[in-house]
């Protein structure tokens, strides 16, 4: 837990869509937790759900992250953020919605570009087994009846099962295929 008497609290910001939150995200967050006192986790594209790319709502993604990080000692703020039409104003939109932060952690090229342009420090965490720990790959496994459960933290699999997420994805796929 951060020591509030120190006055200045080092905060890192990690942004993602987390569709779904997986073990690659978890590994990055554990690494960040060693570097900063507090973590601002921003759930991007918060307005999107029930699509092939973004099957889960912001609320469901919040639940996944809180459950997965319940043992982390750092304070974590999990904040949903809607996209804006203009990339040029996205960083100021984000800043207006989250607590102050010192460093951004991202490997998303557009995110890195937009923060770097306004002089915010961006660190690129190492990728963990990107071939398997990938939202796209996990959503495909869900559709194909493959083993997606061992690619997400155990509590995340429980959240997805609780909301019958695999059936939702299959229904969205079927709906898209008939159009
Ligand atoms: P994501 O969930 O795909 O990834 C989140 C982070 O985890 C990324 O930095 C990614 O590189 C990293 N990651 C993924 N797999 C990993 C692995 N195996 N090991 C280690 N790290 C891994 O989310 P994303 O697409 O990067 O999210 C960016 C969000 O920012 C989106 O919601 C996007 O819409 C939003 N955004 C919006 C605007 C706008 O509204 N104009 C502009 C820029 C970005």
Tab-separated table of C-alpha atoms and ligand atoms in Angstrom:
chain	number	residue	atom	x	y	z
A	1	UNK	CA	0.000	0.000	0.000
A	2	UNK	CA	1.331	3.453	-0.868
A	3	UNK	CA	2.653	5.569	1.984
A	4	UNK	CA	0.506	8.716	1.864
A	5	UNK	CA	2.857	10.575	4.226
A	6	UNK	CA	5.546	10.586	1.518
A	7	UNK	CA	3.567	13.297	-0.291
A	8	UNK	CA	4.387	12.276	-3.836
A	9	UNK	CA	3.022	8.956	-5.036
A	10	UNK	CA	4.535	7.395	-8.137
A	11	UNK	CA	1.761	6.255	-10.433
A	12	UNK	CA	1.954	4.211	-13.611
A	13	UNK	CA	-0.791	4.058	-16.215
A	14	UNK	CA	-1.598	0.926	-18.199
A	15	UNK	CA	-4.202	1.074	-20.949
A	16	UNK	CA	-5.839	-1.753	-22.866
A	17	UNK	CA	-9.107	-3.054	-24.219
A	18	UNK	CA	-8.697	-6.286	-22.216
A	19	UNK	CA	-10.992	-8.359	-24.489
A	20	UNK	CA	-10.458	-10.452	-22.444
A	21	UNK	CA	-7.896	-9.686	-19.718
A	22	UNK	CA	-5.243	-12.423	-20.084
A	23	UNK	CA	-1.995	-13.713	-18.573
A	24	UNK	CA	0.112	-11.407	-20.793
A	25	UNK	CA	-1.663	-8.364	-19.299
A	26	UNK	CA	-1.287	-9.905	-15.839
A	27	UNK	CA	2.479	-10.393	-16.259
A	28	UNK	CA	2.895	-6.766	-17.361
A	29	UNK	CA	0.869	-5.463	-14.421
A	30	UNK	CA	2.868	-7.517	-11.925
A	31	UNK	CA	6.064	-5.990	-13.378
A	32	UNK	CA	4.598	-2.466	-13.213
A	33	UNK	CA	3.596	-3.094	-9.587
A	34	UNK	CA	7.279	-3.462	-8.713
A	35	UNK	CA	8.104	-0.073	-10.244
A	36	UNK	CA	5.341	2.233	-8.990
A	37	UNK	CA	3.287	2.669	-5.840
A	38	UNK	CA	-0.090	2.965	-7.558
A	39	UNK	CA	-1.440	1.844	-10.914
A	40	UNK	CA	-4.088	3.479	-13.054
A	41	UNK	CA	-5.585	0.802	-15.290
A	42	UNK	CA	-7.586	2.334	-18.111
A	43	UNK	CA	-10.154	0.195	-19.888
A	44	UNK	CA	-10.131	1.579	-23.425
A	45	UNK	CA	-13.027	1.437	-25.896
A	46	UNK	CA	-15.319	1.349	-22.863
A	47	UNK	CA	-18.350	2.075	-25.049
A	48	UNK	CA	-17.836	-1.135	-27.059
A	49	UNK	CA	-19.292	-4.548	-26.277
A	50	UNK	CA	-21.134	-7.400	-27.979
A	51	UNK	CA	-18.927	-7.327	-31.101
A	52	UNK	CA	-16.383	-9.878	-32.336
A	53	UNK	CA	-13.480	-7.570	-31.433
A	54	UNK	CA	-15.001	-6.310	-28.200
A	55	UNK	CA	-17.363	-8.931	-26.774
A	56	UNK	CA	-17.224	-7.827	-23.127
A	57	UNK	CA	-18.698	-4.707	-21.537
A	58	UNK	CA	-16.590	-2.233	-19.575
A	59	UNK	CA	-18.245	-3.491	-16.382
A	60	UNK	CA	-17.374	-7.100	-17.159
A	61	UNK	CA	-13.775	-6.116	-17.894
A	62	UNK	CA	-13.623	-4.187	-14.595
A	63	UNK	CA	-14.795	-7.335	-12.778
A	64	UNK	CA	-12.149	-9.465	-14.556
A	65	UNK	CA	-9.355	-7.088	-13.547
A	66	UNK	CA	-10.434	-6.627	-9.916
A	67	UNK	CA	-10.745	-10.389	-9.461
A	68	UNK	CA	-7.399	-11.100	-11.129
A	69	UNK	CA	-5.506	-8.478	-9.118
A	70	UNK	CA	-7.102	-9.057	-5.720
A	71	UNK	CA	-3.752	-10.076	-4.202
A	72	UNK	CA	-1.810	-7.054	-5.505
A	73	UNK	CA	-0.667	-4.753	-2.687
A	74	UNK	CA	-0.537	-1.624	-4.845
A	75	UNK	CA	-3.615	0.546	-5.015
A	76	UNK	CA	-5.183	0.111	-8.469
A	77	UNK	CA	-7.672	2.521	-10.015
A	78	UNK	CA	-9.619	0.777	-12.789
A	79	UNK	CA	-11.205	3.418	-15.012
A	80	UNK	CA	-13.320	2.887	-18.125
A	81	UNK	CA	-12.659	5.366	-20.947
A	82	UNK	CA	-14.703	5.828	-24.111
A	83	UNK	CA	-12.918	6.383	-27.421
A	84	UNK	CA	-13.062	9.788	-29.088
A	85	UNK	CA	-13.245	10.465	-32.823
A	86	UNK	CA	-10.090	12.588	-32.874
A	87	UNK	CA	-6.796	10.933	-31.964
A	88	UNK	CA	-5.195	14.370	-31.564
A	89	UNK	CA	-7.301	15.130	-28.470
A	90	UNK	CA	-7.385	11.616	-26.982
A	91	UNK	CA	-4.524	12.132	-24.502
A	92	UNK	CA	-6.147	15.261	-23.015
A	93	UNK	CA	-9.492	13.404	-22.900
A	94	UNK	CA	-7.770	10.607	-20.958
A	95	UNK	CA	-5.937	13.005	-18.623
A	96	UNK	CA	-9.252	14.652	-17.735
A	97	UNK	CA	-10.674	11.307	-16.566
A	98	UNK	CA	-7.892	9.722	-14.473
A	99	UNK	CA	-5.704	10.533	-11.446
A	100	UNK	CA	-2.329	12.158	-12.188
A	101	UNK	CA	0.275	9.680	-13.457
A	102	UNK	CA	4.018	9.763	-14.194
A	103	UNK	CA	4.626	6.997	-16.708
A	104	UNK	CA	2.569	5.194	-19.334
A	105	UNK	CA	3.177	1.517	-20.074
A	106	UNK	CA	2.119	0.393	-23.552
A	107	UNK	CA	3.216	-1.471	-26.662
A	108	UNK	CA	0.343	-0.176	-28.768
A	109	UNK	CA	2.038	1.938	-31.459
A	110	UNK	CA	-0.700	4.582	-31.650
A	111	UNK	CA	-0.852	4.908	-27.862
A	112	UNK	CA	2.956	5.250	-27.676
A	113	UNK	CA	2.905	7.851	-30.467
A	114	UNK	CA	0.140	9.989	-28.937
A	115	UNK	CA	1.645	10.109	-25.418
A	116	UNK	CA	5.203	10.656	-26.693
A	117	UNK	CA	4.062	13.612	-28.808
A	118	UNK	CA	2.939	15.477	-25.689
A	119	UNK	CA	6.132	14.634	-23.774
A	120	UNK	CA	4.749	11.941	-21.465
A	121	UNK	CA	7.216	9.170	-20.624
A	122	UNK	CA	6.203	5.832	-22.182
A	123	UNK	CA	7.778	2.512	-21.272
A	124	UNK	CA	7.349	-0.525	-23.508
A	125	UNK	CA	7.042	-3.612	-21.316
A	126	UNK	CA	8.301	-6.922	-22.730
A	127	UNK	CA	5.700	-9.069	-24.483
A	128	UNK	CA	4.928	-12.374	-22.769
A	129	UNK	CA	4.270	-15.259	-25.164
A	130	UNK	CA	2.396	-12.992	-27.559
A	131	UNK	CA	1.596	-15.978	-29.822
A	132	UNK	CA	-0.794	-17.383	-27.212
A	133	UNK	CA	-1.429	-14.541	-24.751
A	134	UNK	CA	-3.406	-12.455	-27.213
A	135	UNK	CA	-7.032	-11.318	-27.078
A	136	UNK	CA	-7.538	-12.231	-30.745
A	137	UNK	CA	-6.127	-15.753	-30.247
A	138	UNK	CA	-8.182	-16.301	-27.070
A	139	UNK	CA	-11.447	-15.153	-28.719
A	140	UNK	CA	-10.719	-17.533	-31.614
A	141	UNK	CA	-10.145	-20.431	-29.193
A	142	UNK	CA	-13.466	-19.598	-27.523
A	143	UNK	CA	-15.224	-19.809	-30.884
A	144	UNK	CA	-13.428	-23.012	-31.913
A	145	UNK	CA	-14.077	-24.801	-28.618
A	146	UNK	CA	-10.367	-24.724	-27.771
A	147	UNK	CA	-8.682	-24.428	-24.405
A	148	UNK	CA	-8.772	-20.686	-23.666
A	149	UNK	CA	-9.091	-21.117	-19.881
A	150	UNK	CA	-5.391	-21.668	-19.241
A	151	UNK	CA	-4.534	-18.408	-21.056
A	152	UNK	CA	-6.412	-16.184	-18.591
A	153	UNK	CA	-6.138	-15.881	-14.791
A	154	UNK	CA	-8.421	-18.403	-13.041
A	155	UNK	CA	-10.801	-15.705	-11.675
A	156	UNK	CA	-11.161	-14.249	-15.204
A	157	UNK	CA	-12.282	-17.645	-16.529
A	158	UNK	CA	-14.886	-17.671	-13.729
A	159	UNK	CA	-16.179	-14.200	-14.698
A	160	UNK	CA	-16.443	-15.277	-18.359
A	161	UNK	CA	-18.282	-18.457	-17.384
A	162	UNK	CA	-20.602	-16.557	-15.044
A	163	UNK	CA	-21.743	-14.287	-17.897
A	164	UNK	CA	-21.777	-17.163	-20.414
A	165	UNK	CA	-19.263	-15.244	-22.501
A	166	UNK	CA	-18.461	-18.078	-24.911
A	167	UNK	CA	-22.109	-18.446	-25.926
A	168	UNK	CA	-22.317	-14.671	-26.379
A	169	UNK	CA	-19.313	-14.725	-28.712
A	170	UNK	CA	-20.761	-17.643	-30.685
A	171	UNK	CA	-24.077	-15.792	-31.060
A	172	UNK	CA	-22.336	-12.621	-32.254
A	173	UNK	CA	-20.332	-14.694	-34.763
A	174	UNK	CA	-23.504	-16.348	-36.051
A	175	UNK	CA	-25.301	-13.013	-36.300
A	176	UNK	CA	-22.368	-11.483	-38.239
A	177	UNK	CA	-22.196	-14.516	-40.576
A	178	UNK	CA	-25.850	-14.183	-41.575
A	179	UNK	CA	-25.492	-10.511	-42.594
B	1	LIG	P1	-4.969	-4.635	-25.656
B	1	LIG	O1	-5.872	-5.173	-24.610
B	1	LIG	O2	-4.856	-5.308	-26.961
B	1	LIG	O3	-3.491	-4.521	-25.071
B	1	LIG	C1	-3.205	-3.789	-23.895
B	1	LIG	C2	-1.703	-3.729	-23.695
B	1	LIG	O4	-1.219	-5.047	-23.396
B	1	LIG	C3	-0.937	-3.254	-24.938
B	1	LIG	O5	0.135	-2.416	-24.543
B	1	LIG	C4	-0.424	-4.556	-25.547
B	1	LIG	O6	0.764	-4.360	-26.282
B	1	LIG	C5	-0.159	-5.350	-24.259
B	1	LIG	N1	-0.136	-6.806	-24.483
B	1	LIG	C6	-0.991	-7.565	-25.212
B	1	LIG	N2	-0.622	-8.861	-25.193
B	1	LIG	C7	0.490	-8.921	-24.422
B	1	LIG	C8	1.362	-9.986	-24.024
B	1	LIG	N3	1.176	-11.258	-24.438
B	1	LIG	N4	2.415	-9.687	-23.235
B	1	LIG	C9	2.630	-8.429	-22.822
B	1	LIG	N5	1.856	-7.361	-23.178
B	1	LIG	C10	0.793	-7.627	-23.959
B	1	LIG	O7	-5.443	-3.114	-25.825
B	1	LIG	P2	-5.030	-1.978	-26.859
B	1	LIG	O8	-5.721	-2.158	-28.151
B	1	LIG	O9	-3.557	-1.726	-26.853
B	1	LIG	O10	-5.756	-0.751	-26.117
B	1	LIG	C11	-5.573	0.570	-26.531
B	1	LIG	C12	-6.859	1.327	-26.252
B	1	LIG	O11	-6.612	2.720	-26.451
B	1	LIG	C13	-8.017	0.932	-27.184
B	1	LIG	O12	-9.206	0.851	-26.443
B	1	LIG	C14	-8.079	2.106	-28.149
B	1	LIG	O13	-9.369	2.330	-28.697
B	1	LIG	C15	-7.665	3.236	-27.211
B	1	LIG	N6	-7.274	4.420	-27.998
B	1	LIG	C16	-8.261	5.272	-28.334
B	1	LIG	C17	-7.961	6.385	-29.105
B	1	LIG	C18	-9.097	7.294	-29.447
B	1	LIG	O14	-10.173	7.133	-28.875
B	1	LIG	N7	-8.930	8.219	-30.382
B	1	LIG	C19	-6.659	6.612	-29.518
B	1	LIG	C20	-5.653	5.719	-29.140
B	1	LIG	C21	-5.976	4.596	-28.378
